[in-house]
PDB file of C-alpha atoms in Angstrom:
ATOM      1  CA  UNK A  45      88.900 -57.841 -39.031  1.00  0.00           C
ATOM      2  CA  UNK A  46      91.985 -60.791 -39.973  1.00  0.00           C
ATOM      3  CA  UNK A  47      90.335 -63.257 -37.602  1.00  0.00           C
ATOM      4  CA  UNK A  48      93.018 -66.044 -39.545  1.00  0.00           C
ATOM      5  CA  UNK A  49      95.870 -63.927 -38.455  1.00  0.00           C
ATOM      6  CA  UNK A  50      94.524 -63.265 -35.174  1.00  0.00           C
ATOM      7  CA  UNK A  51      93.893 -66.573 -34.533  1.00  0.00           C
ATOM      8  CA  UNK A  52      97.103 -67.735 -35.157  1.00  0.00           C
ATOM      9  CA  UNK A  53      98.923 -65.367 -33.167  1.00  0.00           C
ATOM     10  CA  UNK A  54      96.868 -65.958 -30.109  1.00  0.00           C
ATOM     11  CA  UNK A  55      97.737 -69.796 -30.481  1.00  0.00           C
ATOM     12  CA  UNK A  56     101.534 -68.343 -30.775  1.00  0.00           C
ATOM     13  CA  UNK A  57     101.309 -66.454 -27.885  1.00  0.00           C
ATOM     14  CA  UNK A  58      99.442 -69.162 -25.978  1.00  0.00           C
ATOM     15  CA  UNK A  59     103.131 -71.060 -26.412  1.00  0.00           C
ATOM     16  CA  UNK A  60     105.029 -68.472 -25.334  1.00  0.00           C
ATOM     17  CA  UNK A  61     103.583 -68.102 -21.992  1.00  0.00           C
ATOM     18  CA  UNK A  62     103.792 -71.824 -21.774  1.00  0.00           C
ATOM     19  CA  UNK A  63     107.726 -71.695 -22.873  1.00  0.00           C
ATOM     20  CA  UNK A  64     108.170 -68.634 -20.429  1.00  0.00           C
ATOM     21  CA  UNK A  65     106.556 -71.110 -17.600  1.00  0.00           C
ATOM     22  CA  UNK A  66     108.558 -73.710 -18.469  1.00  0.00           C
ATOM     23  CA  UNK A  67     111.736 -71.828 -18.313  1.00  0.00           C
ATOM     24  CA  UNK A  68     110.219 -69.936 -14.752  1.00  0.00           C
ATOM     25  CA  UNK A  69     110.110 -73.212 -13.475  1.00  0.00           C
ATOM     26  CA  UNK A  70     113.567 -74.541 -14.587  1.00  0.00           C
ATOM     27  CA  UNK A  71     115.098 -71.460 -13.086  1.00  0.00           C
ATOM     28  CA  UNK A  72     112.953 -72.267  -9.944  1.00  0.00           C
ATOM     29  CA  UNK A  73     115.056 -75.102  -8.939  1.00  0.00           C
ATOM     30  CA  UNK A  74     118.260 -72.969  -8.189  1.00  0.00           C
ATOM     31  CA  UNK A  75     117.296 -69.484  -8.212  1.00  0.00           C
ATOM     32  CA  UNK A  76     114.900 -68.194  -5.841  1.00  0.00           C
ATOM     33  CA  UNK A  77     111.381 -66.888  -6.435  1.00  0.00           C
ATOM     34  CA  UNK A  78     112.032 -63.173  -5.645  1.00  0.00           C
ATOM     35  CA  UNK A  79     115.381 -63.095  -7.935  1.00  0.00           C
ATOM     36  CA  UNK A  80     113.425 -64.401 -10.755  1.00  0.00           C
ATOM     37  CA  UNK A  81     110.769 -61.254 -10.361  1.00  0.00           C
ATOM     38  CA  UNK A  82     113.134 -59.117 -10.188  1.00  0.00           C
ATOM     39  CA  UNK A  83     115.050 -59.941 -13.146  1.00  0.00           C
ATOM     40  CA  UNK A  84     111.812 -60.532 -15.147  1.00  0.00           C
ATOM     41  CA  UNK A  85     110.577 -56.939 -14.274  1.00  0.00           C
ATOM     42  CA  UNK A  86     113.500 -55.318 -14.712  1.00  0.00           C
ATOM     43  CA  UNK A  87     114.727 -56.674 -18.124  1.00  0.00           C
ATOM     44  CA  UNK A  88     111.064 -56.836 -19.217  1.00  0.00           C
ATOM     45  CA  UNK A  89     110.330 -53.058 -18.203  1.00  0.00           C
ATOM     46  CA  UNK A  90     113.354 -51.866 -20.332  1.00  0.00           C
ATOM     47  CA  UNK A  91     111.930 -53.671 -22.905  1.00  0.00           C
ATOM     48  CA  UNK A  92     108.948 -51.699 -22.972  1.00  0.00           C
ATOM     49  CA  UNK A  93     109.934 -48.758 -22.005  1.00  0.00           C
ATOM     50  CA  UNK A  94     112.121 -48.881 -25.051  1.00  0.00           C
ATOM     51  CA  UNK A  95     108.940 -49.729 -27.479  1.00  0.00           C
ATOM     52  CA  UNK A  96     106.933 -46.978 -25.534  1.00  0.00           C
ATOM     53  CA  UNK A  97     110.076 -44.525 -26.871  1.00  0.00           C
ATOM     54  CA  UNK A  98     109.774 -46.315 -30.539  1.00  0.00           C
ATOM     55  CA  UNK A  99     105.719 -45.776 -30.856  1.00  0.00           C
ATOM     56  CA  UNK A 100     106.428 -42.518 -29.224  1.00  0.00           C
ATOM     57  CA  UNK A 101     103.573 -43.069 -26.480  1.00  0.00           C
ATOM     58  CA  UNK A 102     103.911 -40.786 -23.350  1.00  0.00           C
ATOM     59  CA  UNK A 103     105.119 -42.739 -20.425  1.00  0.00           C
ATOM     60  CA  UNK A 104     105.097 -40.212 -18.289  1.00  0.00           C
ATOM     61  CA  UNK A 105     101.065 -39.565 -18.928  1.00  0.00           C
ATOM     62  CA  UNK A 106      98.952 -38.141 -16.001  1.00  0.00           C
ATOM     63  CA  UNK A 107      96.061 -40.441 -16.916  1.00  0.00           C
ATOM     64  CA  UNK A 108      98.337 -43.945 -16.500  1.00  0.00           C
ATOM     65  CA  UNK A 109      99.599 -42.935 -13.026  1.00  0.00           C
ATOM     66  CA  UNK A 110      96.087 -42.572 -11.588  1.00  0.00           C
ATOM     67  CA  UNK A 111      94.982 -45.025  -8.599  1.00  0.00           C
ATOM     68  CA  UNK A 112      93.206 -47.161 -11.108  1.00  0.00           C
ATOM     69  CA  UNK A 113      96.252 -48.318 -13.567  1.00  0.00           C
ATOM     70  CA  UNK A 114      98.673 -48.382 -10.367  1.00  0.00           C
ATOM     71  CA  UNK A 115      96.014 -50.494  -8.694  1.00  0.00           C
ATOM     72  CA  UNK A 116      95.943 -52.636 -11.787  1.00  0.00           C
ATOM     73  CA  UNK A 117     100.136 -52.779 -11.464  1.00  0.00           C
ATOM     74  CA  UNK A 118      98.954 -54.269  -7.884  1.00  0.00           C
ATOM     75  CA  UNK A 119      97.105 -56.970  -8.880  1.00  0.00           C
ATOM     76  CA  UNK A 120      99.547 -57.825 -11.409  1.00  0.00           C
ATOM     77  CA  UNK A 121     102.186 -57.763  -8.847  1.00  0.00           C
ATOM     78  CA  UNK A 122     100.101 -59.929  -6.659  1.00  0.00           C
ATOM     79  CA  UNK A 123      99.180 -62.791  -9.379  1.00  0.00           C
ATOM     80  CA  UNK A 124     102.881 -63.083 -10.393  1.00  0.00           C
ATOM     81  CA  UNK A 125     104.118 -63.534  -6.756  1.00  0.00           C
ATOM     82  CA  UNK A 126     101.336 -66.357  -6.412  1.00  0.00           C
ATOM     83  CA  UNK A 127     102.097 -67.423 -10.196  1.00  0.00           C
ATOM     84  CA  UNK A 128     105.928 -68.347  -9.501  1.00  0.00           C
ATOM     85  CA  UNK A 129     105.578 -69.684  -6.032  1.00  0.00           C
ATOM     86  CA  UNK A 130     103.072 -71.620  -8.036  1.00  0.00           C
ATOM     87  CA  UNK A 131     105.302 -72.758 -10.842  1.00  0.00           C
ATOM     88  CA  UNK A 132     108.553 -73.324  -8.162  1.00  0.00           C
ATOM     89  CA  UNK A 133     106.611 -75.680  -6.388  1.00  0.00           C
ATOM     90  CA  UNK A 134     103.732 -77.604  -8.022  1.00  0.00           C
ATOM     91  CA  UNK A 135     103.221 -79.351 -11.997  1.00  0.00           C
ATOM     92  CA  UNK A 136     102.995 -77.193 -14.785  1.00  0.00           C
ATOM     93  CA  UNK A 137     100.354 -78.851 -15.917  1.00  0.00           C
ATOM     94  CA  UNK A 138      98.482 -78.605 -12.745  1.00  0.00           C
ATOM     95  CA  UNK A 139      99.113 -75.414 -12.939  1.00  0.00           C
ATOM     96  CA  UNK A 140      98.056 -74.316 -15.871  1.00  0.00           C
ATOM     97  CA  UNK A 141      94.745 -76.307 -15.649  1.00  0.00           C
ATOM     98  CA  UNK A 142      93.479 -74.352 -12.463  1.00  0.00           C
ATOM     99  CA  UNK A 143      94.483 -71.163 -14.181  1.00  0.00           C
ATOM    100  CA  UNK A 144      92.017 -72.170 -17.096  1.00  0.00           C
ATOM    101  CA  UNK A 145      89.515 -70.779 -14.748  1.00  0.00           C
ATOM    102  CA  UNK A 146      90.297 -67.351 -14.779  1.00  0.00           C
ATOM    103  CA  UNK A 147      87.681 -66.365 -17.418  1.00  0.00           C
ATOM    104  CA  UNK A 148      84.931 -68.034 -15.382  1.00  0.00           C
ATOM    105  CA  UNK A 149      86.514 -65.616 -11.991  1.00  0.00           C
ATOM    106  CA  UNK A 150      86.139 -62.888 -14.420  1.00  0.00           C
ATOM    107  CA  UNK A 151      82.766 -63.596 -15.651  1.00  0.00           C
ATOM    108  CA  UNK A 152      81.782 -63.519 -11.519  1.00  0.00           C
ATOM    109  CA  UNK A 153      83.686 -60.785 -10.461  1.00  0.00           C
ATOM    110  CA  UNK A 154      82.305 -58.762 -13.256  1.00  0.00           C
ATOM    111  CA  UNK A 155      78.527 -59.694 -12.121  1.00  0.00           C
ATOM    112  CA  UNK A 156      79.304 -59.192  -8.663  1.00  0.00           C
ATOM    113  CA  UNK A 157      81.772 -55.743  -8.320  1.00  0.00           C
ATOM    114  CA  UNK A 158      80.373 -54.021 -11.796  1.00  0.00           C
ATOM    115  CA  UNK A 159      76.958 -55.014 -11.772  1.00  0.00           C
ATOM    116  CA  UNK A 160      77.144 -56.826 -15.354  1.00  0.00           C
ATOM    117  CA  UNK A 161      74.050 -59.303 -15.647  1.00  0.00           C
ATOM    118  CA  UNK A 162      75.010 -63.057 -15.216  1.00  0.00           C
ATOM    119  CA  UNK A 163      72.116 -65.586 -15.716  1.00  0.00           C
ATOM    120  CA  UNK A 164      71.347 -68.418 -14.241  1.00  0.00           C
ATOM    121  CA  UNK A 165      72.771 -70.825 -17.081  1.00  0.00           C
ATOM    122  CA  UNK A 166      76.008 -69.012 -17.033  1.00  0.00           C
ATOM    123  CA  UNK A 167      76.183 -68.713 -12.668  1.00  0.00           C
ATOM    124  CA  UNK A 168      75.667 -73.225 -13.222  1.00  0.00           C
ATOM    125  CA  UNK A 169      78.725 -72.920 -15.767  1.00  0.00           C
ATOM    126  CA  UNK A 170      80.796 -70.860 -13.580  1.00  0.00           C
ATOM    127  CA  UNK A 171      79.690 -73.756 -10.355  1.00  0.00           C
ATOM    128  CA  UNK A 172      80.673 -76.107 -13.181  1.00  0.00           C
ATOM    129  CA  UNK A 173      84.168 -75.017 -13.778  1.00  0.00           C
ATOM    130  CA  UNK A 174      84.955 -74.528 -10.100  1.00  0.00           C
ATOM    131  CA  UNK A 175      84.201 -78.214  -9.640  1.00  0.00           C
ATOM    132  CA  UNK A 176      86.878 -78.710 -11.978  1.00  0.00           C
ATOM    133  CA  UNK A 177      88.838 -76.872 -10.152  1.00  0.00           C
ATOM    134  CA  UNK A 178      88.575 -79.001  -6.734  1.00  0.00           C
ATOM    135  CA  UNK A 179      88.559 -82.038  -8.497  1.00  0.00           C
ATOM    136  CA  UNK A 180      92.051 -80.991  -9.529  1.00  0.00           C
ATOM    137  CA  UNK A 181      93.255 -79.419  -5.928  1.00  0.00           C
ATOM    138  CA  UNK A 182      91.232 -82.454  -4.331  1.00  0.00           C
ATOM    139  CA  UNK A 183      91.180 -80.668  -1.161  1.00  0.00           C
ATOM    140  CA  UNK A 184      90.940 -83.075   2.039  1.00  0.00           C
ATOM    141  CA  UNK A 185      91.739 -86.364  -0.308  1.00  0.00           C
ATOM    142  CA  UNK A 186      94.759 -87.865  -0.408  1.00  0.00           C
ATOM    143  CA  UNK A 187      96.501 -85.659  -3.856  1.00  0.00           C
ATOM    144  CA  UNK A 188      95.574 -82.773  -2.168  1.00  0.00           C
ATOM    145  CA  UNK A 189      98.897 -80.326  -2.861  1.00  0.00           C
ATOM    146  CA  UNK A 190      98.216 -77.496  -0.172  1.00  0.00           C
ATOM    147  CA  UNK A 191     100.953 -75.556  -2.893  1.00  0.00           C
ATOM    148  CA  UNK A 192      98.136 -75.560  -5.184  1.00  0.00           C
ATOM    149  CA  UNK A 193      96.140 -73.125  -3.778  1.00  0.00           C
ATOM    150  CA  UNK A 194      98.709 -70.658  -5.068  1.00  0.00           C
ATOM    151  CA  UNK A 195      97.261 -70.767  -8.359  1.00  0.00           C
ATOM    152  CA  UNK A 196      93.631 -70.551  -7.068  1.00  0.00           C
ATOM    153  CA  UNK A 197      94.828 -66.993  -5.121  1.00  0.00           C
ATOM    154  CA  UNK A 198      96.586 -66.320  -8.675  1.00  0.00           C
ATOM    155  CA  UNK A 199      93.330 -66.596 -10.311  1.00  0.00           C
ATOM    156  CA  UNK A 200      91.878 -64.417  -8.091  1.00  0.00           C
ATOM    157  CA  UNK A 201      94.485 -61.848  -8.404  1.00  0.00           C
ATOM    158  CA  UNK A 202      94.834 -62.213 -12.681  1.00  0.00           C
ATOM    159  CA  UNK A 203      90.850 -61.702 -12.424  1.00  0.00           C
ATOM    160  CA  UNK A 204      90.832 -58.917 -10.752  1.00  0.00           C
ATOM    161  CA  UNK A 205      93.884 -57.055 -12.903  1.00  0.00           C
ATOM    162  CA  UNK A 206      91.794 -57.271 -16.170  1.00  0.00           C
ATOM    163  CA  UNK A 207      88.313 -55.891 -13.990  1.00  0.00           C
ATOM    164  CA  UNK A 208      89.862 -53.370 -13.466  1.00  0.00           C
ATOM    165  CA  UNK A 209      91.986 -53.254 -17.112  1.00  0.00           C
ATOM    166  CA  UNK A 210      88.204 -52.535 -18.346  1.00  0.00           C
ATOM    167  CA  UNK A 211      88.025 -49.326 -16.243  1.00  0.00           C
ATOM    168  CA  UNK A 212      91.108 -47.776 -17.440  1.00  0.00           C
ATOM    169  CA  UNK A 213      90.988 -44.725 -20.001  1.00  0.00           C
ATOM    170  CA  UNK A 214      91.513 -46.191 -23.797  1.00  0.00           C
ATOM    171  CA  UNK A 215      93.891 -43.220 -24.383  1.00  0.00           C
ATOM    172  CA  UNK A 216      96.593 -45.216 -21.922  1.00  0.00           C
ATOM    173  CA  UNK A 217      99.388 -46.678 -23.631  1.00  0.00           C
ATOM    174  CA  UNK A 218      99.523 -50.438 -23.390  1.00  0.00           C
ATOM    175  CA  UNK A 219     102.940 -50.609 -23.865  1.00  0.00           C
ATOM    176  CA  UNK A 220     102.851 -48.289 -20.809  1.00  0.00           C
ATOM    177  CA  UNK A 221     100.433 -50.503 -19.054  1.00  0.00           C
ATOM    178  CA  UNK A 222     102.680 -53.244 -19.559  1.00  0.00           C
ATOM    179  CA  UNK A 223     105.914 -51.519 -18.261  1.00  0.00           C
ATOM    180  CA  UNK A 224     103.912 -50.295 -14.444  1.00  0.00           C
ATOM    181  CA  UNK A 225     102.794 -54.234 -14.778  1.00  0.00           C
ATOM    182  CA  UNK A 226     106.700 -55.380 -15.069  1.00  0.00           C
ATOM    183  CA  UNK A 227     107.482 -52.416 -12.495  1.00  0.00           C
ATOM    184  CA  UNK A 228     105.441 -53.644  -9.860  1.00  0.00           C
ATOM    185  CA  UNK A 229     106.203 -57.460 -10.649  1.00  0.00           C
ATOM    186  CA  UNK A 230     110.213 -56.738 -10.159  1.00  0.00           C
ATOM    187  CA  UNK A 231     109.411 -54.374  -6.727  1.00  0.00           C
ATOM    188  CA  UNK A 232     107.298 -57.315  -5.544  1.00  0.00           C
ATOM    189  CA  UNK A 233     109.878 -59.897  -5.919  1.00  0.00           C
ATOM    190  CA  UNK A 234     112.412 -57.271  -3.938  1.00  0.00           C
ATOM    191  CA  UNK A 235     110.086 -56.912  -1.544  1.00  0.00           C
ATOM    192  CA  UNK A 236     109.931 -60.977  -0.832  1.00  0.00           C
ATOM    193  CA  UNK A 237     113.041 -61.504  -1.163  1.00  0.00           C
ATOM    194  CA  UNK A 238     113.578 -58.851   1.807  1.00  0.00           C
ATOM    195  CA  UNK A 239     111.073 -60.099   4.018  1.00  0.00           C
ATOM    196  CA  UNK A 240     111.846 -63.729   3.239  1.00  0.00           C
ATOM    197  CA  UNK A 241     115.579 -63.190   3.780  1.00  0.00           C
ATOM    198  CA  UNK A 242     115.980 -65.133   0.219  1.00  0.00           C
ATOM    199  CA  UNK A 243     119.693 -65.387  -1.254  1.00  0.00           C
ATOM    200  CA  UNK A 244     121.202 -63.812  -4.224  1.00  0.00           C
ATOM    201  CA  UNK A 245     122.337 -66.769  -6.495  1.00  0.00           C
ATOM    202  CA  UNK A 246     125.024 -65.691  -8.228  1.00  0.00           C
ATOM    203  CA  UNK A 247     124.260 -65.683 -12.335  1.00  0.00           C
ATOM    204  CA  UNK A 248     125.496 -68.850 -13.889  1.00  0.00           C
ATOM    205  CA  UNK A 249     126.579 -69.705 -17.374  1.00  0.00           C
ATOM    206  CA  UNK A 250     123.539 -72.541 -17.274  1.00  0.00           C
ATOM    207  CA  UNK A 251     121.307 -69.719 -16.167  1.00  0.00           C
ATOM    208  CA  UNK A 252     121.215 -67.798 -19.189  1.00  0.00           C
ATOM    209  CA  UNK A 253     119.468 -69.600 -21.297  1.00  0.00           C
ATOM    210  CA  UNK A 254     116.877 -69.960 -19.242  1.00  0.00           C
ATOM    211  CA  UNK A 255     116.401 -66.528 -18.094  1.00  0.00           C
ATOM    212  CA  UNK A 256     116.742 -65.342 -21.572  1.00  0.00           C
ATOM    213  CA  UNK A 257     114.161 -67.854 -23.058  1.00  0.00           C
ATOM    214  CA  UNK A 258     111.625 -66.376 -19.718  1.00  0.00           C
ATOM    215  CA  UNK A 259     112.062 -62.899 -20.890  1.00  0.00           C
ATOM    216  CA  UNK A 260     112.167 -63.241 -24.354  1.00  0.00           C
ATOM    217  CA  UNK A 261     108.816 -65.363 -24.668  1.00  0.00           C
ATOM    218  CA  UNK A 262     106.838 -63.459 -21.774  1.00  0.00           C
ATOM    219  CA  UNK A 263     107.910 -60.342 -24.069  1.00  0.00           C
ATOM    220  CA  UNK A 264     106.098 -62.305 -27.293  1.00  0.00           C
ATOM    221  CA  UNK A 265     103.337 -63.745 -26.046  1.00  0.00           C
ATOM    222  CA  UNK A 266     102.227 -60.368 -24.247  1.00  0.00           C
ATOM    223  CA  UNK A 267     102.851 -58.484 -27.748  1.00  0.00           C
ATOM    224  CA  UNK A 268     101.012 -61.283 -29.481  1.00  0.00           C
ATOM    225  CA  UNK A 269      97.699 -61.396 -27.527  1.00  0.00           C
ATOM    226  CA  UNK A 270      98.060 -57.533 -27.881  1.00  0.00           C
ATOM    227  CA  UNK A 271      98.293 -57.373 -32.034  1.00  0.00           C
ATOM    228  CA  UNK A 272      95.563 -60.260 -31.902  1.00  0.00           C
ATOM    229  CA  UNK A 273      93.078 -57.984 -30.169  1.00  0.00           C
ATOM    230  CA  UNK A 274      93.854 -55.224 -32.357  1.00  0.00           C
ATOM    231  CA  UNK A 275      93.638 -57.256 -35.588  1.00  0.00           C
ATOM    232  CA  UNK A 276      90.800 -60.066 -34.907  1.00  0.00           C
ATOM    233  CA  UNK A 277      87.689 -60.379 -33.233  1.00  0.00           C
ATOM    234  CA  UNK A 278      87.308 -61.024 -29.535  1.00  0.00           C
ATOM    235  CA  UNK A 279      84.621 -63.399 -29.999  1.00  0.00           C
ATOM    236  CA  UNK A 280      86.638 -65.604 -32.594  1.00  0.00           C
ATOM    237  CA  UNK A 281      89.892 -65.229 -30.397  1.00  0.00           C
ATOM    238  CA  UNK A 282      89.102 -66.083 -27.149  1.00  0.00           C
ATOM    239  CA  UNK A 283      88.400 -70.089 -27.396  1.00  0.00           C
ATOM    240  CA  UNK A 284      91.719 -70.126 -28.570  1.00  0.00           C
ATOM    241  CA  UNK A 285      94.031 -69.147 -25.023  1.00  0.00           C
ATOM    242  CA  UNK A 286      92.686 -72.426 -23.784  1.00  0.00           C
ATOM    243  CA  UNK A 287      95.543 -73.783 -26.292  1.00  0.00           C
ATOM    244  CA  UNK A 288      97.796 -72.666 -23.409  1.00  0.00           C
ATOM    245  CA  UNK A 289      96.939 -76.146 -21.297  1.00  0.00           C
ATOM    246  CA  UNK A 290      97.986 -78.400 -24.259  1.00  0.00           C
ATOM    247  CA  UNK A 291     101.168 -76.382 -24.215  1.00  0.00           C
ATOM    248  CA  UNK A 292     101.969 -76.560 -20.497  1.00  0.00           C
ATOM    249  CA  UNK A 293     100.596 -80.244 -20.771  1.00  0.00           C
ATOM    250  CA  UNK A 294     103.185 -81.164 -23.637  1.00  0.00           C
ATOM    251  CA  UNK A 295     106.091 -79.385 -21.916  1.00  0.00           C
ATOM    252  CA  UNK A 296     105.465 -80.197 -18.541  1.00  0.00           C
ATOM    253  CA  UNK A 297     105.261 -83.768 -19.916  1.00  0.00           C
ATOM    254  CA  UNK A 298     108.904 -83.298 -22.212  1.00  0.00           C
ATOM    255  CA  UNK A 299     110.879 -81.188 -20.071  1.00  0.00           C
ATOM    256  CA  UNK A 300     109.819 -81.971 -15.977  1.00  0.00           C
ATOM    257  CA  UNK A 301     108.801 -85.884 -16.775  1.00  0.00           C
ATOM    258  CA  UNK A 302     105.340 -84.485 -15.557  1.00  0.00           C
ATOM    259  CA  UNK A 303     101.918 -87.460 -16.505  1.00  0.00           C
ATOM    260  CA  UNK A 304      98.855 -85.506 -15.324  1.00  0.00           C
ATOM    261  CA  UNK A 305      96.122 -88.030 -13.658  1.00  0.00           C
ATOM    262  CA  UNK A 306      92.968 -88.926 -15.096  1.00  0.00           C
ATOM    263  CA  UNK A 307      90.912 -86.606 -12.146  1.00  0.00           C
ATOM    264  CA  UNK A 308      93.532 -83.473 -13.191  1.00  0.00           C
ATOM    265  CA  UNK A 309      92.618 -84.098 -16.942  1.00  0.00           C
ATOM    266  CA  UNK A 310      88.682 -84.307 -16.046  1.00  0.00           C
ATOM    267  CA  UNK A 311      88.595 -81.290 -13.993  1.00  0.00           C
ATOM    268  CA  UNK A 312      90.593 -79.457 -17.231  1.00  0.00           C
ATOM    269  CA  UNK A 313      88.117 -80.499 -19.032  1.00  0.00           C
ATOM    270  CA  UNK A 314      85.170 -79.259 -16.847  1.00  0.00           C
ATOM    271  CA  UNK A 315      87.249 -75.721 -16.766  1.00  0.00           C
ATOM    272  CA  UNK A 316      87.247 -75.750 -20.582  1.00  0.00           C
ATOM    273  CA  UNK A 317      83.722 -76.600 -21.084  1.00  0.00           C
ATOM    274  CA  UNK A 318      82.021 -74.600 -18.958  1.00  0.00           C
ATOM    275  CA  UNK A 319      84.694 -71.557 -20.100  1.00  0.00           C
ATOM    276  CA  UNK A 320      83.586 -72.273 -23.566  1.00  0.00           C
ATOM    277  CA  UNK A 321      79.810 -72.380 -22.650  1.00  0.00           C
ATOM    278  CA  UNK A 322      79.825 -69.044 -20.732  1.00  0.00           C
ATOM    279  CA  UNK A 323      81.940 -67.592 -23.582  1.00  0.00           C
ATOM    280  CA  UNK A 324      79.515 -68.343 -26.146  1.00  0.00           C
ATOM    281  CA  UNK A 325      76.369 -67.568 -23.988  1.00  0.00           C
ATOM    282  CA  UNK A 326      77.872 -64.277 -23.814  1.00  0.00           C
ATOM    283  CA  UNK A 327      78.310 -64.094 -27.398  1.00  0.00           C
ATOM    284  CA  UNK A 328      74.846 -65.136 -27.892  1.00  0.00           C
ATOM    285  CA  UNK A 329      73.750 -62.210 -25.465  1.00  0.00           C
ATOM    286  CA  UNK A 330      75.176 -59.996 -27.145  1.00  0.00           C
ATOM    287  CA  UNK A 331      74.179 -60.370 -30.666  1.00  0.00           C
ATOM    288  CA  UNK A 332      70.737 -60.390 -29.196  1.00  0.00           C
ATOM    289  CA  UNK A 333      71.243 -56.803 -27.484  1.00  0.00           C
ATOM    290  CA  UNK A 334      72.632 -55.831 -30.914  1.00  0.00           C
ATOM    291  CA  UNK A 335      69.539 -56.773 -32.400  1.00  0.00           C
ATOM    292  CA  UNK A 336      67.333 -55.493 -29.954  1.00  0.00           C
ATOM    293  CA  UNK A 337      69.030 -51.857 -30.146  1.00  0.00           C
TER     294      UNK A 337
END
């Protein structure tokens, strides 16, 4: 396994989902939060339907159009409705430090839906990192952004997607999982922007950019985080997408004039450590199971 190589491309792709946030949220300020789904799914579905076509992978494959994979597309759907609303109306920075704590949601979802065994030193970390996560929402004080909670349901939501991404048959494309995930993302946004009676914003010459840059990195850091896995080690890789904060931190800082408080910074860094403590119990675990077998 190229651990080096996988490293660096999951710091790489860490970036890109920061630049495709940043851009998200740019576009956020005159296009509306469905029209931005849609366009995402649709130009990012093309994209891989077109690299399903070049690996020659079977789109059209009974096993990824079960109720499991279309369920996944669901969740997906769900986390990047929350996700944009998220990014439209509250600090990148803000939210990309509440999203830190997806791996801990994962970790407890996967104890309490799949019956993995969670100990009690891991169950404190997880309590740990969702302190972080109210000392950064603050509900009932006086920062408290009611917005906010948008990222907590997107947590939820992203948590759930790659629960259930365990369950799926290997022998599914990813590329294919990727286009039902961009399918359902662009039908979601149509589906807002119908209910929510959101405009059409004409496509501006400023716009471009902006929706290119959204599309173009979301497309690279997804690839990236997928040649990582297949090149490196879990266990060496994953410490590494918490390099995603210092990106939103930096950009949010450069491009939105954004200065993250000292209690947003602490509970980041309660997210981070207690993500990096259940990560490497985990690890531990599991090289004594190895042994033991």
């Amino acid at each position: 396994m190229n651990n080096i190589n996988g490293i660096l491309l999951i710091i790489g792709s860490m970036a890109a989902f920061a630049l495709e946030d940043m851009f998200i949220k740019h576009l956020s300020i005159s296009v509306s939060t469905g029209q931005i789904m849609i366009v995402l799914g649709l130009f990012c579905s093309l994209i891989f339907v077109v690299m399903s076509l070049a690996t020659r992978k079977r789109i059209f494959d009974p096993l990824a159009w079960k109720a499991l994979p279309l369920a996944r597309a669901g969740t997906e759907a769900v986390g990047a409705l929350t996700f944009v609303t998220a990014l439209s109306l509250v600090d990148l920075s803000t939210v990309a430090a509440v999203f830190q704590a997806m791996p801990l949601a994962v970790t407890m979802g996967a104890a309490l839906f799949l019956g993995e065994q969670v100990g009690w030193r891991r169950w404190s970390a997880i309590g740990v990192g969702f302190i972080g996560v109210v000392m950064i929402i603050r509900p009932g004080l006086e920062g408290f952004q009611p917005d906010s909670l948008f990222v907590v349901a997107t947590v939820i939501a992203i948590a759930a997607r790659d629960l259930i991404t365990r369950r799926l048959d290997v022998r599914v494309a990813s590329s294919v999982v990727a286009l039902q995930a961009y399918i359902a993302v662009g039908l979601a946004g149509l589906v807002l922007m119908l209910f929510t009676a959101q405009p059409v914003v004409p496509l501006q010459a400023v716009q471009v950019g902006p929706y290119l840059g959204a599309i173009g990195f979301g497309v690279l850091g997804y690839y990236g985080i997928v040649s990582a896995m297949r090149i490196g080690e879990a266990s060496a890789l994953t410490p590494f997408r918490y390099t995603r904060l210092v990106f939103s931190i930096i950009a949010g800082m450069l491009m939105f004039g954004e200065r993250p408080d000292t209690m947003t910074l602490a509970g980041a860094t309660l997210i981070i450590g207690s993500g990096m403590y259940t990560f490497i119990r985990e690890r531990k675990l599991a090289r004594e199971l190895a042994v033991a077998a």
